[in-house]
mmCIF file of C-alpha atoms in Angstrom:
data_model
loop_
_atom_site.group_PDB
_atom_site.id
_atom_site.type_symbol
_atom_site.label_atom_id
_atom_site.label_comp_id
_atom_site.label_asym_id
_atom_site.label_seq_id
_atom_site.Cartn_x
_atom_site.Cartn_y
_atom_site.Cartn_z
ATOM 1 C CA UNK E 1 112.732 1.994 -30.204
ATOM 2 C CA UNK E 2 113.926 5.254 -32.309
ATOM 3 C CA UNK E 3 114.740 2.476 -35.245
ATOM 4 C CA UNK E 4 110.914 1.051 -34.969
ATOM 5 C CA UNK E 5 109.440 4.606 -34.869
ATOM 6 C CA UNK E 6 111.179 5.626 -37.576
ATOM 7 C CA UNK E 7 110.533 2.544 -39.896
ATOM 8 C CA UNK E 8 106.516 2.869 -38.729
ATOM 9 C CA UNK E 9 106.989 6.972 -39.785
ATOM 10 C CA UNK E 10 108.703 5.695 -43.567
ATOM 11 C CA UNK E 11 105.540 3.411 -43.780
ATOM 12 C CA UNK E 12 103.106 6.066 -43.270
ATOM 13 C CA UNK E 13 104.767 8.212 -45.948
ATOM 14 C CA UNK E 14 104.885 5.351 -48.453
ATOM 15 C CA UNK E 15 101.321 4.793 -47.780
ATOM 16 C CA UNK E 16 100.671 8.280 -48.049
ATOM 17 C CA UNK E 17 102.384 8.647 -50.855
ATOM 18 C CA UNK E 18 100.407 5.608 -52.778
ATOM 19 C CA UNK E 19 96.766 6.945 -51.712
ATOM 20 C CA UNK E 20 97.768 9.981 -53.168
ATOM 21 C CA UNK E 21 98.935 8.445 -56.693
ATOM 22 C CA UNK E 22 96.073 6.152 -56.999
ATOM 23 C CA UNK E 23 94.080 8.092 -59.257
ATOM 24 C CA UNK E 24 90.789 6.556 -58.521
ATOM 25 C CA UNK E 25 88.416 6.805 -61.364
ATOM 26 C CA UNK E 26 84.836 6.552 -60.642
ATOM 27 C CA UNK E 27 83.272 8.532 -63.425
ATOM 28 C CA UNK E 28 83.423 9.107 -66.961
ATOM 29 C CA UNK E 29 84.360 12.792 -68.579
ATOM 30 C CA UNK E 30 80.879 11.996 -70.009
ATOM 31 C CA UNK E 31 79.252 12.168 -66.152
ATOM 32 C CA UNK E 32 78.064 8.687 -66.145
ATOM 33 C CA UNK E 33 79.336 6.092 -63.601
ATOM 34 C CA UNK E 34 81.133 3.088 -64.834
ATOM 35 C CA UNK E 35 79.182 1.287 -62.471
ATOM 36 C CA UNK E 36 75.821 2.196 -64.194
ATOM 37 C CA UNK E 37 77.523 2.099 -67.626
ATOM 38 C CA UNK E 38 78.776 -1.723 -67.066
ATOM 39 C CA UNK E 39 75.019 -3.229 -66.518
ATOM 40 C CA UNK E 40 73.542 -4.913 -68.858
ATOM 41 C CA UNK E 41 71.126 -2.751 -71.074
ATOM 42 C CA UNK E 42 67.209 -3.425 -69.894
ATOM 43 C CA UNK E 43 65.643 -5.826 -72.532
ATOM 44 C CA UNK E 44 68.972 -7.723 -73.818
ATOM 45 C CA UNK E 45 67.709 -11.264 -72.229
ATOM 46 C CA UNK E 46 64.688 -10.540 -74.030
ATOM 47 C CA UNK E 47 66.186 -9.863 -77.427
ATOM 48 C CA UNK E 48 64.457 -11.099 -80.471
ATOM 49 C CA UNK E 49 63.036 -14.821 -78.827
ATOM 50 C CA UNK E 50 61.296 -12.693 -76.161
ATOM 51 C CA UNK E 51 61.842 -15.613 -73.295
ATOM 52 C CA UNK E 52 63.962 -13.590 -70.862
ATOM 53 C CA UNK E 53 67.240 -15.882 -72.176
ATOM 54 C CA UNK E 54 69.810 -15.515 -74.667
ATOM 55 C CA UNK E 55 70.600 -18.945 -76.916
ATOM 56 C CA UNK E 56 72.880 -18.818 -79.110
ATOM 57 C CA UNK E 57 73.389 -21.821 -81.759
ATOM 58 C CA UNK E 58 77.083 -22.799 -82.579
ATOM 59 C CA UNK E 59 76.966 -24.767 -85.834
ATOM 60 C CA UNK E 60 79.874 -26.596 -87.511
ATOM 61 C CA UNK E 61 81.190 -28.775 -90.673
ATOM 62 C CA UNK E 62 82.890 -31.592 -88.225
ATOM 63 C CA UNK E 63 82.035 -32.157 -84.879
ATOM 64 C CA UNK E 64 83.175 -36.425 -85.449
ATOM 65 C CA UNK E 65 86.755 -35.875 -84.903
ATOM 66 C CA UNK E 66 86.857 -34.038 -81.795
ATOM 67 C CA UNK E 67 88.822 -31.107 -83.317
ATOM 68 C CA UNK E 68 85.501 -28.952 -82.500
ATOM 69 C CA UNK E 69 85.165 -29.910 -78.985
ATOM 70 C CA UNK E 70 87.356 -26.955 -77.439
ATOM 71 C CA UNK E 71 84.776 -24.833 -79.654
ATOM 72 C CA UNK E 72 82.254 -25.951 -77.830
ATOM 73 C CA UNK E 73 83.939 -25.838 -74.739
ATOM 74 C CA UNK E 74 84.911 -22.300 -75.389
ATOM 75 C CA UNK E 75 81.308 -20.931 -76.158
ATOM 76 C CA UNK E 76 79.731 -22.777 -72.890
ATOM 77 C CA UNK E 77 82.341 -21.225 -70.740
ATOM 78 C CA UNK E 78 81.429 -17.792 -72.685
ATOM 79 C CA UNK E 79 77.189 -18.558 -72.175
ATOM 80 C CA UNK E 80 78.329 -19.665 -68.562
ATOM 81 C CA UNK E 81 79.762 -16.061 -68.136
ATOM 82 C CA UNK E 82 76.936 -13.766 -69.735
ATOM 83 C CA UNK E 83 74.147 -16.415 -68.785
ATOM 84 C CA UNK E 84 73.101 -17.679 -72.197
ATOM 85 C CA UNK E 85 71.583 -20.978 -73.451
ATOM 86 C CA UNK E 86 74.394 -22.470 -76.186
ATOM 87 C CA UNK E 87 73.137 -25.098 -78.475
ATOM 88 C CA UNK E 88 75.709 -26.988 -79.594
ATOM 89 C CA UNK E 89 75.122 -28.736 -83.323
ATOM 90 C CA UNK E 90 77.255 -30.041 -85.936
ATOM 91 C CA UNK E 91 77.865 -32.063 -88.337
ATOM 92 C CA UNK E 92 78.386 -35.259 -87.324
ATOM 93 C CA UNK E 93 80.965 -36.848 -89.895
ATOM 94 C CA UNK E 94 84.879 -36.911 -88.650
ATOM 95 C CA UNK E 95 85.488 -35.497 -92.320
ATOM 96 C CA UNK E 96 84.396 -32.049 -93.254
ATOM 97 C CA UNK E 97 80.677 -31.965 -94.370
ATOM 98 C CA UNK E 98 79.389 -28.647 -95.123
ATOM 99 C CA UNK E 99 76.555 -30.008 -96.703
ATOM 100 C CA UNK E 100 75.305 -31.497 -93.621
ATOM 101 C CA UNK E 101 76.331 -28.286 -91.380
ATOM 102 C CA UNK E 102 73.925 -26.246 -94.226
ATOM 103 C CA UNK E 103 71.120 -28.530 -93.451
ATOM 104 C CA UNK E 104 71.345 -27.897 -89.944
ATOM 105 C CA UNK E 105 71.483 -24.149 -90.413
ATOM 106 C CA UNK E 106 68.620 -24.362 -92.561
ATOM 107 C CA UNK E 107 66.924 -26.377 -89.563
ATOM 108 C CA UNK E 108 66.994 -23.985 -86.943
ATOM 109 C CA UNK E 109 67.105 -20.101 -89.123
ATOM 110 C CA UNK E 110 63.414 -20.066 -88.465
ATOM 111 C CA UNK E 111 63.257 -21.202 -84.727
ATOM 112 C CA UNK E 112 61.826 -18.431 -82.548
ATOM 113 C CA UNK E 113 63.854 -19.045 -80.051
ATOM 114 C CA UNK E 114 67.376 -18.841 -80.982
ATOM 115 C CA UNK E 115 68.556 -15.376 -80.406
ATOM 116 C CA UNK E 116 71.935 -15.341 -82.575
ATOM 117 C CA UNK E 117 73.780 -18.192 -84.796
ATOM 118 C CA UNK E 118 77.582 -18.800 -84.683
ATOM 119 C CA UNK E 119 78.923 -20.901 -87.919
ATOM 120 C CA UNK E 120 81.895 -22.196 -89.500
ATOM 121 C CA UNK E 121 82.240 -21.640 -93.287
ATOM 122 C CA UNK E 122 84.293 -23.663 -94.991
ATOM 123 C CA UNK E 123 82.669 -23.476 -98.368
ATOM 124 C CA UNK E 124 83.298 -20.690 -100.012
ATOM 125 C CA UNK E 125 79.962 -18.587 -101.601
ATOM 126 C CA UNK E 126 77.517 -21.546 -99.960
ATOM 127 C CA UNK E 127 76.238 -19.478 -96.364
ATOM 128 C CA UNK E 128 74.710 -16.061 -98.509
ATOM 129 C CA UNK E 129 70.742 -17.474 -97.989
ATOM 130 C CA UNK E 130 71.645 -18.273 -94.349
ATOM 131 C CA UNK E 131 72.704 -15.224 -93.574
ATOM 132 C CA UNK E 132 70.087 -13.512 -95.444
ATOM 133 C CA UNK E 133 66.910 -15.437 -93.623
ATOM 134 C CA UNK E 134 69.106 -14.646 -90.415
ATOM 135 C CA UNK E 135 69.252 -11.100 -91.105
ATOM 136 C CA UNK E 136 65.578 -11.029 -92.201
ATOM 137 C CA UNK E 137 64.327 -13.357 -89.213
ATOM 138 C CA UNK E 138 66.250 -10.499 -86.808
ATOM 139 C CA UNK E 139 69.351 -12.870 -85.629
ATOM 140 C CA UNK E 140 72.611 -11.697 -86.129
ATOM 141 C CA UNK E 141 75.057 -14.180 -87.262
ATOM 142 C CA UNK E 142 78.987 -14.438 -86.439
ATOM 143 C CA UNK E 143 81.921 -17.019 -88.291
ATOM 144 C CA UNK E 144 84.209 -18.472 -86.864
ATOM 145 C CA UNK E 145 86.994 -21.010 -87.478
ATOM 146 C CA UNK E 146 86.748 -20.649 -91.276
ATOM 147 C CA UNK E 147 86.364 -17.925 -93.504
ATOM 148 C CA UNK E 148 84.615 -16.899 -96.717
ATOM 149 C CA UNK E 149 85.937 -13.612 -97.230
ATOM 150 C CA UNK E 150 83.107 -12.824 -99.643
ATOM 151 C CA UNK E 151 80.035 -14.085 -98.063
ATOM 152 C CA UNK E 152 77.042 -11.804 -97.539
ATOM 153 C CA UNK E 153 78.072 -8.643 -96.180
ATOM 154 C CA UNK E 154 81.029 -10.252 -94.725
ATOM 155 C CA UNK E 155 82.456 -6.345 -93.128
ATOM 156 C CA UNK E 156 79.138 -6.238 -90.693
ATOM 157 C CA UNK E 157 79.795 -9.718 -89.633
ATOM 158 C CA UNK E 158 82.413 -10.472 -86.911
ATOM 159 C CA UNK E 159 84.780 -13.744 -87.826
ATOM 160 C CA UNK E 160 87.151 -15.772 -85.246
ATOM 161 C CA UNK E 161 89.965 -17.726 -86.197
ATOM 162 C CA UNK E 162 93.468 -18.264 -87.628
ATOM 163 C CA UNK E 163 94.681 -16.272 -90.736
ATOM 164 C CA UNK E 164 95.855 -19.276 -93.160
ATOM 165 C CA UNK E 165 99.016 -17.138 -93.295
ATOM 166 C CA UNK E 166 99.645 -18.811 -89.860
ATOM 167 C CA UNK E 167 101.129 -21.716 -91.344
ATOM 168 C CA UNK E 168 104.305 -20.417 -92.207
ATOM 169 C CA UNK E 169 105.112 -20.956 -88.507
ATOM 170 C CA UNK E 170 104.908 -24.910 -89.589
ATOM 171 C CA UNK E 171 107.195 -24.003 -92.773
ATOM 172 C CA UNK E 172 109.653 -22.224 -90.983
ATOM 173 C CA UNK E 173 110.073 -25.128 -88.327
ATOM 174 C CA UNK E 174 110.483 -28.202 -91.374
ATOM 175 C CA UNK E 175 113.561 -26.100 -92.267
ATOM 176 C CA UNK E 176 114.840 -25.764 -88.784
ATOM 177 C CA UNK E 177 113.970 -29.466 -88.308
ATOM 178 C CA UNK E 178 116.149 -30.110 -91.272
ATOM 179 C CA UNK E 179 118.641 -28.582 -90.127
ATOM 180 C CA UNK E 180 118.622 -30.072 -86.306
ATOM 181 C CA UNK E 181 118.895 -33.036 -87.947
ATOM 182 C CA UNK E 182 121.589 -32.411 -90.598
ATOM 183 C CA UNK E 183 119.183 -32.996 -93.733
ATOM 184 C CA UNK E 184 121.337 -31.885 -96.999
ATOM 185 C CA UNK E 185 118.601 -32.504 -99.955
ATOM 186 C CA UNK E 186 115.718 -34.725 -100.551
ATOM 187 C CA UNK E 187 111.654 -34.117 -101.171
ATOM 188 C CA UNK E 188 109.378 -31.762 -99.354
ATOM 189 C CA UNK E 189 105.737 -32.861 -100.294
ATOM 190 C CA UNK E 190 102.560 -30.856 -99.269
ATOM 191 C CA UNK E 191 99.630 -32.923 -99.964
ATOM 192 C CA UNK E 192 95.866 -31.537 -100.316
ATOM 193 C CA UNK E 193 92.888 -32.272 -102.394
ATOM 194 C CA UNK E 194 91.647 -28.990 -103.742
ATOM 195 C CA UNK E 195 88.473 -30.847 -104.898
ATOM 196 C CA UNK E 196 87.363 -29.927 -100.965
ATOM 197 C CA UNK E 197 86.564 -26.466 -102.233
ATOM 198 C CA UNK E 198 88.285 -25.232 -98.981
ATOM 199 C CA UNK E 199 90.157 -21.895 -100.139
ATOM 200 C CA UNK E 200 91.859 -21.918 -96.582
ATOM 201 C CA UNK E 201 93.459 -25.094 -96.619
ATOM 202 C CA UNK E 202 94.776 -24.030 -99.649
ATOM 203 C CA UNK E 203 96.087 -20.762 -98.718
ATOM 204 C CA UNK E 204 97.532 -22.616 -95.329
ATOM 205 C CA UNK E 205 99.446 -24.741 -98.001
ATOM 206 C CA UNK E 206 100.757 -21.997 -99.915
ATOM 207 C CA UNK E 207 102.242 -20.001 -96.715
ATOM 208 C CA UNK E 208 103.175 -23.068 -95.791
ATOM 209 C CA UNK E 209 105.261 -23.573 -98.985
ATOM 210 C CA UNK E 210 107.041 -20.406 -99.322
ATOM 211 C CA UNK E 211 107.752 -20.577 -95.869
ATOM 212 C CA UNK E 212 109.819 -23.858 -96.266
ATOM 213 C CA UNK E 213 110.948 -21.982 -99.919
ATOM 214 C CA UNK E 214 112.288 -18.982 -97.934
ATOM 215 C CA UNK E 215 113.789 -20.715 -95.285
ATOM 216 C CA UNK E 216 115.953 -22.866 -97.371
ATOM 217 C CA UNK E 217 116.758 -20.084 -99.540
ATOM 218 C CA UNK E 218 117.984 -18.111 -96.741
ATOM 219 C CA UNK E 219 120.389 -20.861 -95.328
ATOM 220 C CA UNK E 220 121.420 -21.284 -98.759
ATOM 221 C CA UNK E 221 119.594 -24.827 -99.089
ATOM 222 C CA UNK E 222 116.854 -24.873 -102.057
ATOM 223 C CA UNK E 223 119.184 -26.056 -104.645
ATOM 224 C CA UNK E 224 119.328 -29.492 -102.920
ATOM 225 C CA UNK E 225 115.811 -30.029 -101.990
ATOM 226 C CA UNK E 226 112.700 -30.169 -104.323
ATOM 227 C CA UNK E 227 109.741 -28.781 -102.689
ATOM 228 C CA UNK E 228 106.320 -29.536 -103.984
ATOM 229 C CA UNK E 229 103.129 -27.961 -103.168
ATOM 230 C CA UNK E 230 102.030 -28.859 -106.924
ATOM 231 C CA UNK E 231 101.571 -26.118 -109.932
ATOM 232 C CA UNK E 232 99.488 -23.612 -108.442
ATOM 233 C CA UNK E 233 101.291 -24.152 -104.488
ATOM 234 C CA UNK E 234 97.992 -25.165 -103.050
ATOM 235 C CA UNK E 235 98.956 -29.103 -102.304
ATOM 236 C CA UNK E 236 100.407 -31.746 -104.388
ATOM 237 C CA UNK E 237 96.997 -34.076 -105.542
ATOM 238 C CA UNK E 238 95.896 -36.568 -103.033
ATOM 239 C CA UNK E 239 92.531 -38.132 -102.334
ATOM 240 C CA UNK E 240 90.590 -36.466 -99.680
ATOM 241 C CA UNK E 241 89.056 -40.427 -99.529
ATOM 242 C CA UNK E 242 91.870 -42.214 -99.175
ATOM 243 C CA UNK E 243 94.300 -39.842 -97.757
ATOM 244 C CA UNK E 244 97.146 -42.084 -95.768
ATOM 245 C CA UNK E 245 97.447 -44.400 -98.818
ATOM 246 C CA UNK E 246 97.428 -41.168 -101.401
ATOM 247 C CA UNK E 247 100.304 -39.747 -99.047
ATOM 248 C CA UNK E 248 102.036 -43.237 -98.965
ATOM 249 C CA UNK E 249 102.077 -43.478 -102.972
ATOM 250 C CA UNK E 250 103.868 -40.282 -102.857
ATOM 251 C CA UNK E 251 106.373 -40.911 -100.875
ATOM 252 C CA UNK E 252 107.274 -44.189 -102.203
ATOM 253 C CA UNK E 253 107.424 -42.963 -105.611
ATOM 254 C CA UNK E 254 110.031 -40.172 -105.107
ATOM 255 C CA UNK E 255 111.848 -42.563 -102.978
ATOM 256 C CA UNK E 256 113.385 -39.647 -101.329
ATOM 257 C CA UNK E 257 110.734 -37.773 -99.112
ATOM 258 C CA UNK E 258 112.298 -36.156 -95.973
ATOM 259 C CA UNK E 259 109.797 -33.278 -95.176
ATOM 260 C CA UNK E 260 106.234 -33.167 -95.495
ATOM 261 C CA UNK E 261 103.156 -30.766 -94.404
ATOM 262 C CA UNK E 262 99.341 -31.574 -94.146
ATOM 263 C CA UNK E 263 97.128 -28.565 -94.134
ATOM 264 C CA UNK E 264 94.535 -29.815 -92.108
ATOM 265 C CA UNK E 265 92.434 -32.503 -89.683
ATOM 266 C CA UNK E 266 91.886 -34.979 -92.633
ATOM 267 C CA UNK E 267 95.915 -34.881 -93.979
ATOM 268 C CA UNK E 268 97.357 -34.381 -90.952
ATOM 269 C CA UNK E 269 96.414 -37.642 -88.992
ATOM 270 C CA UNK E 270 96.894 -39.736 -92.551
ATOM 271 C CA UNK E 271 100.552 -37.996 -92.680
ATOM 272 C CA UNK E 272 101.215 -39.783 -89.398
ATOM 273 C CA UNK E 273 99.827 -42.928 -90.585
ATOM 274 C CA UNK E 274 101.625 -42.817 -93.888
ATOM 275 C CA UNK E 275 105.160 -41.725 -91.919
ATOM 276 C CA UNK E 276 104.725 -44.741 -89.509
ATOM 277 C CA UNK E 277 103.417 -47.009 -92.364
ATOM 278 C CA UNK E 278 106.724 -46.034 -94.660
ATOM 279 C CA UNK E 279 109.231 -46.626 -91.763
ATOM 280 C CA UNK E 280 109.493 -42.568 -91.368
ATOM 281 C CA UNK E 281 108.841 -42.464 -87.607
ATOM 282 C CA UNK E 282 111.323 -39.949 -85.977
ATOM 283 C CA UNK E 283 112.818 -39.337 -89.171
ATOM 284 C CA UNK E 284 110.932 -37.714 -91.296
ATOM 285 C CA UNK E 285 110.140 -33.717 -90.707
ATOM 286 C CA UNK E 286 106.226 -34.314 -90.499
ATOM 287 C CA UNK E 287 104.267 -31.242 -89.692
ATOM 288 C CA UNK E 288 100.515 -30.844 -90.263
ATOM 289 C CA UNK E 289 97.350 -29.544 -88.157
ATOM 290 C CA UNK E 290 95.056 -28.952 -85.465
ATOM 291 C CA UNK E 291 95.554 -30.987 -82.169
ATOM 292 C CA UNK E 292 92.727 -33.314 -81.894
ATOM 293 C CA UNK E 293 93.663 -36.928 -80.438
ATOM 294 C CA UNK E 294 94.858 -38.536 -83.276
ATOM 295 C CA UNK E 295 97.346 -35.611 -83.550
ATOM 296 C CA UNK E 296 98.337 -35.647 -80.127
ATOM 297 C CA UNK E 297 99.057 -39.936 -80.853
ATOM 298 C CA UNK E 298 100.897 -39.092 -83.666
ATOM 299 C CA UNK E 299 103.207 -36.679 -81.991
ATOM 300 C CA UNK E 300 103.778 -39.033 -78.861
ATOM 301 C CA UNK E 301 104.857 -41.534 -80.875
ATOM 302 C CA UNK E 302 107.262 -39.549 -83.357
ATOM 303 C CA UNK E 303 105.308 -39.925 -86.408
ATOM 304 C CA UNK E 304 104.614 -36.040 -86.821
ATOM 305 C CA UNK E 305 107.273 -33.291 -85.482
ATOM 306 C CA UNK E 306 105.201 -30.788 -85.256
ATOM 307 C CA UNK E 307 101.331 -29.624 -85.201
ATOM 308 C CA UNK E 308 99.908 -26.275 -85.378
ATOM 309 C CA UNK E 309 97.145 -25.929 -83.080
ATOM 310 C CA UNK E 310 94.128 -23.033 -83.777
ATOM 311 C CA UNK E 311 93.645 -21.878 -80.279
ATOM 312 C CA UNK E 312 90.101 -23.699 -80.945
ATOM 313 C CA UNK E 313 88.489 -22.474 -77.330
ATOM 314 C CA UNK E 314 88.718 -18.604 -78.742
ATOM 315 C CA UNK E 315 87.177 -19.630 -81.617
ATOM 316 C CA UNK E 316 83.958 -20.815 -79.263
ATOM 317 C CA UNK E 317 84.841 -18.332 -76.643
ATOM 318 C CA UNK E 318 84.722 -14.860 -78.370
ATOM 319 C CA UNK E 319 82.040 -15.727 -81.124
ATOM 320 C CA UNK E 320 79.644 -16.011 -78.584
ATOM 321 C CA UNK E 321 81.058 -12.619 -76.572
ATOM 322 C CA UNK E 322 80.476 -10.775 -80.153
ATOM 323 C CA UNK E 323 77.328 -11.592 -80.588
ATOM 324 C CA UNK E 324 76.447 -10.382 -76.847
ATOM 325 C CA UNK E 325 78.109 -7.228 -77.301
ATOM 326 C CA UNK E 326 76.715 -6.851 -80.575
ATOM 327 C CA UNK E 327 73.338 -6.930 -79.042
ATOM 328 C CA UNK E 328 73.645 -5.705 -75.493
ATOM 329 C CA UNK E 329 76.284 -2.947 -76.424
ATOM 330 C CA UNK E 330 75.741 -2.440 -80.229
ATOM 331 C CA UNK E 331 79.432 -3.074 -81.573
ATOM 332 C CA UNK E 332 79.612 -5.418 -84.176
ATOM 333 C CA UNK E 333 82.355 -6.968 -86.883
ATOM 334 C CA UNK E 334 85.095 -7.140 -84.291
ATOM 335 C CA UNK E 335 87.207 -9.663 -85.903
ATOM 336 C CA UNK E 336 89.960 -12.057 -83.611
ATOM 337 C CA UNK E 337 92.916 -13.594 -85.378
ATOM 338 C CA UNK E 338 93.526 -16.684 -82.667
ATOM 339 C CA UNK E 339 97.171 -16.900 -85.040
ATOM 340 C CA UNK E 340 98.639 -20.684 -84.503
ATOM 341 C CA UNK E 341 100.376 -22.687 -81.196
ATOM 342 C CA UNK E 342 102.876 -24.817 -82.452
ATOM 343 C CA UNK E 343 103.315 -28.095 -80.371
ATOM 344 C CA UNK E 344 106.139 -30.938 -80.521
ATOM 345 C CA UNK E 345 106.510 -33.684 -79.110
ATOM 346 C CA UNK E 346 108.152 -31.910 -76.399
ATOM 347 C CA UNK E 347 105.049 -29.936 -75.555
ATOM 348 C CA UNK E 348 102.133 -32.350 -76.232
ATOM 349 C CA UNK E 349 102.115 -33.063 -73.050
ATOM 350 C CA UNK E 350 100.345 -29.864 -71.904
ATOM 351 C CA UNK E 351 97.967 -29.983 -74.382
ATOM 352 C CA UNK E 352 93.996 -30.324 -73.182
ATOM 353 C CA UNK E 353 95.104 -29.430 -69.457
ATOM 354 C CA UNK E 354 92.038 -27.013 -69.337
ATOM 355 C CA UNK E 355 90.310 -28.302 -72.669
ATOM 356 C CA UNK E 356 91.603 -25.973 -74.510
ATOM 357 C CA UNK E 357 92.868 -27.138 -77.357
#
């Protein structure tokens, strides 16, 4: 009994003890309560449309290849939360289109009641009038997924997505593939079609390159291999319309191709097809991006080692979060590097479980 009385007497202290660390905070040095200050500010669900509802438009170059559909999962979960209409548009080629994305924009700028417009930019120096009707029409506007680093006053607009330097993570595993697999010498190719105007493919293809460059270098490799990422390291030339058989040509006319990275959704999935089509699968070090279905095949069946993933639901999830805070709370230009997931074969598996990539 002396045992139980003493055990209930240590509990007591303990308890004690923790009440009086808590440190309970219910009001800011300021005087305010943090349960006034979290509200929402009076007149945000009436912001600009005047309805008593937020709706936000989420516009993008692709939505035909499924790549985008985490995006749009990511911004309904983020209207679900604040309780905000989300339109979701795009373009509706499985190729990028950002002519058809800018004809949509230009479509709904001057509808009263959209409240704030998310977009993707993939063409660099092509969004400036958007953004300026926005700005004039009242709607703030927010980028995500690609980025023009000099569109109109780019510092005052918040952007979400991956820094193209994120695919040296995809370099860096080709070498260590390599060398899993005992690889001595042969061809690395990096194909791309600069003609697409996209500066952050190319810049994914350059880290990309010097990644695999360093790597080999450091394990005292780059003498035997020939890496190609073509004069300026922004992609050997292939055609954007014909991408598996551009990729095939290449590797059948070096005759030695062992590695191989695809900056994006069109190259990646016709690197797969040109691996299996060549008699590559499981041997080649294929590594490309994004994690839409065909991706997710490819990987499954051995014809690509590797794919960097974007963390797409972020880039629908906090673009539509910015633009809220921007207007309930005022804070604006808070950018979100979503950095890259790389997934193998071993981990495709647990792709999609909650639709989020």
């Amino acid at each position: 009994m002396r045992r139980m009385m003493t055990s209930a007497l240590a509990l007591c202290a303990l308890a004690g003890t923790a009440a009086a660390q808590s440190g309970s905070v219910d009001q800011a040095v300021g005087g305010y309560s943090f349960d006034e200050a979290a509200q929402e500010a009076e007149g945000t669900k009436d912001f600009h449309s005047g309805d008593g509802v937020l709706t936000f438009a989420v516009v993008t170059h692709t939505a035909g290849n499924g790549f985008f559909d985490p995006v749009y999962v990511g911004a309904r979960v983020a209207g679900n939360m604040i309780g905000a209409n989300i339109l979701l548009l795009g373009s509706e080629s499985p190729a990028d289109d950002p002519a058809r994305e800018i004809e949509i924009l230009n479509q709904i700028i001057n509808d009263p009641t959209i409240d704030g417009i998310i977009m993707t930019t993939p063409q660099i120096g092509a969004y400036d009038d958007i953004v300026r009707t926005a700005e004039s029409n009242g709607i703030p506007v927010a980028t995500t997924n690609s980025f023009d680093p000099g569109i109109l006053h780019r510092s005052t607009i918040s952007h979400t997505g991956q820094d193209a330097s994120a695919a040296a993570i995809a370099g860096e595993a080709l070498v260590q593939c390599l060398i899993d697999r005992g690889v001595t010498g042969g061809s690395i190719i990096l194909p791309n079609d600069t003609a697409m105007g996209n500066i952050e493919v190319n810049n994914r293809v350059t880290a990309a390159f010097e990644a695999i460059v360093a790597g080999l270098a450091a394990n005292n490799m780059l003498e035997n291999f020939q890496v190609d990422a073509g004069p300026e390291n922004v992609g050997v030339s292939a055609d954007m319309n014909d991408p598996a058989n551009s990729i095939i040509s290449l590797i059948e006319s070096r005759g030695d191709v062992v590695g191989a990275f695809a900056g994006n959704n069109v190259f990646t999935p016709a690197l797969a097809s040109a691996v299996a089509q060549t008699g590559n699968t499981g041997t080649m070090c294929a590594f490309g991006f994004d994690l839409g279905p065909a991706q997710q095949e490819a990987l499954k069946a051995g014809n690509l080692t590797g794919a960097l993933g974007q963390q797409p639901f972020l880039q629908g999830f906090w673009p539509v979060m910015q633009l809220y805070l921007q207007i309930d709370r005022g804070i604006s230009a808070a950018n979100l590097d979503t950095r890259a997931q790389l997934v193998t074969s071993d981990t495709v598996g647990e792709v999609g479980a909650r639709f989020e990539n």
